[in-house]
Coordinates of C-alpha atoms in Angstrom, one line a residue:
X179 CA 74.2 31.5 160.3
X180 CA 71.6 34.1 161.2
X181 CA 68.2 33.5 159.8
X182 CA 66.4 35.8 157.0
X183 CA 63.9 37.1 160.2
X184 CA 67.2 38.5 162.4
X185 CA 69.1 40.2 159.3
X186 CA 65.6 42.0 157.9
X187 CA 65.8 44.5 160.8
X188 CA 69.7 45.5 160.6
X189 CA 69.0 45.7 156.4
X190 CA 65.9 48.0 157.3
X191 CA 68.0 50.2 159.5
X192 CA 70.5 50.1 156.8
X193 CA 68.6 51.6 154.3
X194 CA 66.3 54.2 156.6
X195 CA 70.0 55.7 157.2
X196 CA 70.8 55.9 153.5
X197 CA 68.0 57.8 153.2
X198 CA 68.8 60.2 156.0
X199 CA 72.5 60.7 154.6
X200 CA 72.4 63.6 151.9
X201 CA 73.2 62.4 148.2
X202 CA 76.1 64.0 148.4
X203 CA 78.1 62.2 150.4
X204 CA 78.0 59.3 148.0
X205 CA 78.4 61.4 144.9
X206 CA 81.5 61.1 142.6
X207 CA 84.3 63.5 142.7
X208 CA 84.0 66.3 140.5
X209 CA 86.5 66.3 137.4
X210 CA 88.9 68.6 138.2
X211 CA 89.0 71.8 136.3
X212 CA 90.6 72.2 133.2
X213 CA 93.6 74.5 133.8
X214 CA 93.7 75.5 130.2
X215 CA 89.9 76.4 129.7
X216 CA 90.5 78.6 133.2
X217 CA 93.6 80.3 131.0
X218 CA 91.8 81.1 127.8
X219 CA 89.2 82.7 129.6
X220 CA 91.5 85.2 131.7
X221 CA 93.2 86.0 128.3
X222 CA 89.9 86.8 127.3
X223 CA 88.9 88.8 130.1
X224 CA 91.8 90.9 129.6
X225 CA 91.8 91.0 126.1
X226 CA 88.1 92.4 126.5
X227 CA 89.0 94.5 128.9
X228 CA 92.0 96.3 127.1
X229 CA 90.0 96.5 123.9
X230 CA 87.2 98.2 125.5
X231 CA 89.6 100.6 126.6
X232 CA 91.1 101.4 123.1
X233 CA 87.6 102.0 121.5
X234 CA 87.5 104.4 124.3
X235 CA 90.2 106.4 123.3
X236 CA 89.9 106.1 119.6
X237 CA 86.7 107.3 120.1
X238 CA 88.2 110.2 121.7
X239 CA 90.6 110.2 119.0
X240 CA 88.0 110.5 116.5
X241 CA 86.4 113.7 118.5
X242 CA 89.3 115.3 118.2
X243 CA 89.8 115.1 114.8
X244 CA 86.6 116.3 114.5
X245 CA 87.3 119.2 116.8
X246 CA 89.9 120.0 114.7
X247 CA 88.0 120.1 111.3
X248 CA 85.4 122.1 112.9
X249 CA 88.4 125.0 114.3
X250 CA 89.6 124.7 110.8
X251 CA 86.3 125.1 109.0
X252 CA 85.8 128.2 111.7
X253 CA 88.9 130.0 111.2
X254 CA 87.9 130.2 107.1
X255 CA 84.9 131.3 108.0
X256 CA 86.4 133.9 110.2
X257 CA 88.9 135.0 107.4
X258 CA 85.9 135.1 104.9
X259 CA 84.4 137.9 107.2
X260 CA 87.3 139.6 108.2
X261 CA 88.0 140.4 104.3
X262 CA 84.1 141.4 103.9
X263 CA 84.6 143.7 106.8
X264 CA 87.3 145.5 105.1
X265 CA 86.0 145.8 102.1
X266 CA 82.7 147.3 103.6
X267 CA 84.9 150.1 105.5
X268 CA 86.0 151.5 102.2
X269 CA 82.8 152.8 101.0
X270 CA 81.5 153.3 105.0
X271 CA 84.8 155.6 105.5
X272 CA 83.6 157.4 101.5
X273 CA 80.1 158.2 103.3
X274 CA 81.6 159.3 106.4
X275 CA 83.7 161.7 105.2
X276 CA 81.4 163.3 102.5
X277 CA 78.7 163.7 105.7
X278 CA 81.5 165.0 107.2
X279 CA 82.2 167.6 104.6
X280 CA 78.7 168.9 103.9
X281 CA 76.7 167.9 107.4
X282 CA 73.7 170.4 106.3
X283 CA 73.5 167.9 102.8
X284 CA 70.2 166.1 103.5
X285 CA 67.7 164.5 100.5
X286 CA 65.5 168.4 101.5
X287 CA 68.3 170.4 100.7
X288 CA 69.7 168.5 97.7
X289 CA 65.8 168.2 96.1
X290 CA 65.9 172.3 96.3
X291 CA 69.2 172.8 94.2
X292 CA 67.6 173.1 90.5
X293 CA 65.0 172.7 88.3
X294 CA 62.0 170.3 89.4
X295 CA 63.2 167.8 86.7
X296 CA 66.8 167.8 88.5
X297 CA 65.2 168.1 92.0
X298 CA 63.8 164.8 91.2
X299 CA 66.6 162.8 89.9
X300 CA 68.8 164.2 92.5
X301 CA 66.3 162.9 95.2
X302 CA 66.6 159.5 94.0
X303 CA 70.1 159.3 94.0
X304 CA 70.2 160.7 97.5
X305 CA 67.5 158.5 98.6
X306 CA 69.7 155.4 96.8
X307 CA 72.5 156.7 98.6
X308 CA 70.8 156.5 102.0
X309 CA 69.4 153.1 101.1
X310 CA 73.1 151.7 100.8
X311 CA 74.5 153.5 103.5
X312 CA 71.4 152.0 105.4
X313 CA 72.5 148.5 103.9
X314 CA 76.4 148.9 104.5
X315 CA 76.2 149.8 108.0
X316 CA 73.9 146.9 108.5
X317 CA 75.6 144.7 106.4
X318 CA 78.8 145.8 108.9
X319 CA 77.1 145.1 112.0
X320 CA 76.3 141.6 111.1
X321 CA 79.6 140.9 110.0
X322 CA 81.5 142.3 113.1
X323 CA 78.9 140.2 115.2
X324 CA 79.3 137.4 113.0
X325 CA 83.4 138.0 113.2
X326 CA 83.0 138.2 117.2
X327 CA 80.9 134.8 117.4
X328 CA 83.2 133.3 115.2
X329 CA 86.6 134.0 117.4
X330 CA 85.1 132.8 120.3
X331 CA 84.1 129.9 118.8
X332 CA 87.9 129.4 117.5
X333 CA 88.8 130.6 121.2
X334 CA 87.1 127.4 123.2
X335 CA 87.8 125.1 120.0
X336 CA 91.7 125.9 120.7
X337 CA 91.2 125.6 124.6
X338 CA 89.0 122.1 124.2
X339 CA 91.2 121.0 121.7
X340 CA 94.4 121.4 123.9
X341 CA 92.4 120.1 127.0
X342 CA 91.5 116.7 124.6
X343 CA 95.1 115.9 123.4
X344 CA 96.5 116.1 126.5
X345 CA 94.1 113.6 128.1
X346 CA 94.9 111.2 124.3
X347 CA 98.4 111.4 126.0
X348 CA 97.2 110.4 129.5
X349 CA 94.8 107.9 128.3
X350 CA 98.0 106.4 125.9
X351 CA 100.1 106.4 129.1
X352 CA 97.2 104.4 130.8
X353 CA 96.6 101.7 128.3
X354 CA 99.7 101.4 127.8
X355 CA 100.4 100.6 131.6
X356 CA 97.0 98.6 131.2
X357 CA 98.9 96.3 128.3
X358 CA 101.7 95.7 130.4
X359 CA 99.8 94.5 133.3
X360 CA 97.6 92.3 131.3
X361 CA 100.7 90.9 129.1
X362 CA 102.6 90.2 132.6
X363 CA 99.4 88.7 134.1
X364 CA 99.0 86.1 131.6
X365 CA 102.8 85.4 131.1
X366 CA 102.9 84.7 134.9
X367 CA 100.1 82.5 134.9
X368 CA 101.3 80.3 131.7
X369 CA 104.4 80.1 133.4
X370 CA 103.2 77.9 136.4
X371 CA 101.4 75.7 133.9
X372 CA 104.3 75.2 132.2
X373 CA 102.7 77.1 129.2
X374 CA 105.4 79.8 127.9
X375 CA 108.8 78.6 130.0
X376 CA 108.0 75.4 128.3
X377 CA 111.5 75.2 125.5
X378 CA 111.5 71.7 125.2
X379 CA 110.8 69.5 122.5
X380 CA 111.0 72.2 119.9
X381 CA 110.0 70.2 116.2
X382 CA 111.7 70.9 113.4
X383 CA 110.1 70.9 109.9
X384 CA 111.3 67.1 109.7
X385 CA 109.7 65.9 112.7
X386 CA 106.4 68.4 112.6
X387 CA 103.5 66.9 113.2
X388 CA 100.6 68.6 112.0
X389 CA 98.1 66.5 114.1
X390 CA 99.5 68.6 117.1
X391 CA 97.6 71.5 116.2
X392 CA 94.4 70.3 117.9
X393 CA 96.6 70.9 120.9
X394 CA 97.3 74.3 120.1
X395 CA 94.0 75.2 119.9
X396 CA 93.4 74.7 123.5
X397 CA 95.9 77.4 124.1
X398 CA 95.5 81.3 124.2
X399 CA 95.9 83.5 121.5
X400 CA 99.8 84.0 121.9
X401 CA 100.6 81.8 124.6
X402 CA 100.5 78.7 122.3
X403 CA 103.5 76.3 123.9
X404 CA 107.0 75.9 121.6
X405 CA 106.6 72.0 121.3
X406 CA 103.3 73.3 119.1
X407 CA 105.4 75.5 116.8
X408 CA 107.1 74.7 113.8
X409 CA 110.5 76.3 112.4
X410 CA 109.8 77.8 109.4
X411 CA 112.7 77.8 106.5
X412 CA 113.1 81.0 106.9
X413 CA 115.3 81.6 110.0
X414 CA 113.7 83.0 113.2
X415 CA 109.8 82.1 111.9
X416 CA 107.8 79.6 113.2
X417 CA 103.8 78.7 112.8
X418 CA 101.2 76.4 114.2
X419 CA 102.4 72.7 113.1
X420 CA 99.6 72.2 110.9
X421 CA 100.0 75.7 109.3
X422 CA 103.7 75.4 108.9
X423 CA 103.7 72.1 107.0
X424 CA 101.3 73.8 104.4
X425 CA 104.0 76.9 104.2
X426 CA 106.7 74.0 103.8
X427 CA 104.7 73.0 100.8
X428 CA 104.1 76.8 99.7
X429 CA 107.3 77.7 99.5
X430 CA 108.7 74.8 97.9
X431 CA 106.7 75.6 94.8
X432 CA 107.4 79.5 94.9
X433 CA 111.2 78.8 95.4
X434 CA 110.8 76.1 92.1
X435 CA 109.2 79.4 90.3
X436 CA 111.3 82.9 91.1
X437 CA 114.5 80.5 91.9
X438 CA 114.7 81.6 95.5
X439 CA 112.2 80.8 99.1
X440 CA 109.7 83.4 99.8
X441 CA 110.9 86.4 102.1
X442 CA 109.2 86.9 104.8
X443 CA 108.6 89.9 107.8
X444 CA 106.9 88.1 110.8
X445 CA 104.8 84.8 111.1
X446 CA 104.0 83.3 114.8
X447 CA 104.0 87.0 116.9
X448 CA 103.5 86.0 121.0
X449 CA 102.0 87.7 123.4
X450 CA 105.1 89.7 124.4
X451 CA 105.8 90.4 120.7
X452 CA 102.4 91.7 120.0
X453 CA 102.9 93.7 123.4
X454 CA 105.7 95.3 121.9
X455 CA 104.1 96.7 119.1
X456 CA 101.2 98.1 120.5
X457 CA 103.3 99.5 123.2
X458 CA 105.1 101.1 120.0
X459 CA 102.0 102.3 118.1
X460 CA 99.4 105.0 118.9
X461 CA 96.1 102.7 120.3
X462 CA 94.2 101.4 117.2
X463 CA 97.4 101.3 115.4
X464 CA 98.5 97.9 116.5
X465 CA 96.2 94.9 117.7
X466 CA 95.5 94.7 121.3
X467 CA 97.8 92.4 122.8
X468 CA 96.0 88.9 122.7
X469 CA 93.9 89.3 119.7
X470 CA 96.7 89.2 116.4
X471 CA 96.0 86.6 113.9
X472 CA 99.5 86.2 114.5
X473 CA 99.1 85.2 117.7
X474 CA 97.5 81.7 116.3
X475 CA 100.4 81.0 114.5
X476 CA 98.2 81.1 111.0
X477 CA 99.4 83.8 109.8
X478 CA 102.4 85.0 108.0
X479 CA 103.7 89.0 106.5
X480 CA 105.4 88.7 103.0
X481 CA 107.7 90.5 101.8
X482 CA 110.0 90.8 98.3
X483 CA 107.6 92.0 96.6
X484 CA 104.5 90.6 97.6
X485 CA 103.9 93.7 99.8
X486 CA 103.1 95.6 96.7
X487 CA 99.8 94.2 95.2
X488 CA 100.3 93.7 91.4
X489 CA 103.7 92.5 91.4
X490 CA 104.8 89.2 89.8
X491 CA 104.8 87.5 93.4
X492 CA 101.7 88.7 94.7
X493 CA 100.3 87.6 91.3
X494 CA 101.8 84.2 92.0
X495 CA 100.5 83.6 95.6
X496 CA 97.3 84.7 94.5
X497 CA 97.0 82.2 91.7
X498 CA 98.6 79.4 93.5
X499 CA 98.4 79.8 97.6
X500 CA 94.5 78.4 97.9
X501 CA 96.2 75.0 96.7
X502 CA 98.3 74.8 99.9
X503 CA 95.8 76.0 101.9
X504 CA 97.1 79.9 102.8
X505 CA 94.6 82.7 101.4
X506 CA 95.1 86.4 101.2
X507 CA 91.8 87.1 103.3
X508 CA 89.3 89.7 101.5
X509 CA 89.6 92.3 104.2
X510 CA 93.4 92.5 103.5
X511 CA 91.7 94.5 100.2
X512 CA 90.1 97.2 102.0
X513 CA 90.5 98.4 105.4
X514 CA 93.3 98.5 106.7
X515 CA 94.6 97.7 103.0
X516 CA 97.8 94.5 103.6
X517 CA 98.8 93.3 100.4
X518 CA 101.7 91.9 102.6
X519 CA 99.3 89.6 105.1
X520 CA 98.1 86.0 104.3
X521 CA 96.6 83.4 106.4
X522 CA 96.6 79.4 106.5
X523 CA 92.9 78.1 106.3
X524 CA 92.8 74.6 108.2
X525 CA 90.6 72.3 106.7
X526 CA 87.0 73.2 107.2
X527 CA 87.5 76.2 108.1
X528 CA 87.0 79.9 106.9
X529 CA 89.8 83.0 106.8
X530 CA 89.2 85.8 109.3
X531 CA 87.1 88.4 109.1
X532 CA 89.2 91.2 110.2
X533 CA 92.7 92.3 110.4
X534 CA 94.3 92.3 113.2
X535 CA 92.3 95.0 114.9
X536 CA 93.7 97.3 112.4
X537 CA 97.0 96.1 112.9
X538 CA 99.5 98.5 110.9
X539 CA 102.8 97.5 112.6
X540 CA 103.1 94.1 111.3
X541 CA 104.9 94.8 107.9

């Protein structure tokens, strides 16, 4: 057994070359990255991306409307001087002709003609008449200048106007092209994690377990995996487990009330779904593919009546949808105005602030 003296120098050295080693070396593995977290943020790279580009071109959208409203506002004004211009040339073409007709006429010769009384009044009425010649002629001028600016205006207003809607139908071309890239993008990369190809382990309304929409969470806006999704009883309609237990609920009561289930339009819209509609709608029409409250699987579109806001089952789901947790969310009042769009609230939570980017295509 070697004594304490002999093992002091070998435990020295020991720890003089811990020292020199670099912390690394004896530092844990990193986690490994969470694939998921990685997804969700391309999806919202690309979502950013694309939306970015459709405030673009509504923006150029909105200039042309404006364009538009100004070439209509200067064409009035064109007509407006146009009729002025006429109406002057009647009374121009009177003074014309009479100067015409007696070119030696001037206010000297006419103040000659009688008595000084006469002279007098018949001096002012020449000089009145010289006045408003003086005045129409002017008066003309401005409004053929006026009439001149005016066409141009209208001129480069038509020219910019045609140049703008042909490069709306380029730039609808190009985000169009943009969505399809992005959609395919995504759909490629879910697909190697399993994420959309994944048609297993479908649940059913008996065995859906709403505890299973933590899971979902995790997942894209769109891309959320079929074992997360619930059939609704409506055939061909599914939601977010948690969200389609509380429709299960909702409809039960409004099929007890009107005697048959609630009709409904679309509920759970993927991301290939929501690319179809926005490939289908003018930009700003439709939500940019990746941002859809239907693409959470909260969300549902009524129909049979509910679409139109007053009616006995809008009435009803207002009255009585808070107590299963689905709300008709205040901007569905205003802009754009869908009577026909409610939402599940999860516990704790709060409805969305928006539509779905001023989704009009969901009905």
């Amino acid at each position: 057994m070697p004594s304490p003296r002999s093992v002091w120098p070998i435990a020295y050295l020991a720890l003089v070359l811990v020292a020199l080693i670099p912390s690394t070396a004896f530092a844990l593995p990193a986690a490994p990255k969470d694939p998921l977290a990685s997804l969700r943020k391309q999806a919202e790279q690309a979502v950013s991306s694309l939306q970015k580009a459709t405030r673009t071109y509504e923006k150029h959208r909105s200039d042309l409307r404006q364009a538009k409203k100004k070439l209509r506002s200067t064409t009035a004004d064109l007509r407006t001087a146009s009729k002025r211009l006429a109406r002057l040339r009647v009374p121009l073409a009177r003074y014309v002709n009479a100067q015409y007709q007696n070119p030696g006429n001037g206010i000297a010769d006419i103040a000659l003609a009688g008595t000084p009384a006469d002279d007098m009044h018949t001096a002012a009425d020449a000089y009145e008449l010289t006045i408003q010649r003086s005045t129409l002629v002017s008066q003309a001028a401005t409004l053929h200048d006026s009439k001149k600016t005016l066409a141009n205006s209208a001129k480069r207003l038509v020219t910019g106007i045609e140049a703008d809607q042909k490069r709306l139908g380029k730039e609808i071309i190009s985000l169009r092209k943009k969505a399809n890239r992005t959609v395919h993008t995504l759909l490629r990369k879910a697909a190697r994690m399993g994420v959309a190809a994944d048609r297993s382990g479908r649940l059913t309304m008996f065995s859906c377990d709403a505890a299973s929409a933590a899971e979902a969470e995790k997942y894209p806006n769109g891309l959320i995996p079929k074992r997360y999704l619930c059939d609704l009883p409506q055939k061909g309609y599914q939601l977010r487990a948690d969200a389609a237990v509380a429709f299960a609920r909702l409809n039960s009561a409004y099929q007890q009330h009107f005697g048959h289930q609630a009709c409904v339009t679309s509920a759970y819209r993927d991301i290939s779904k929501q690319r179809m509609l926005y490939q289908s709608k003018p930009p700003g029409y439709a939500a940019v593919p990746g941002t859809s409250n239907h693409g959470l699987g909260l969300a549902v579109d009524f129909c049979g009546g509910v679409e139109n806001q007053g009616s006995a089952p809008f009435i009803w789901l207002r009255a009585n949808s808070k107590r299963f947790g689905w709300v008709h969310p205040a901007w569905a009042y205003t802009g754009p105005f869908e009577p026909w769009h409610w939402e599940f609230v999860p516990k704790g939570g709060k409805p969305s602030s928006g539509g779905d980017q001023n989704d009009r295509s969901g009905r």
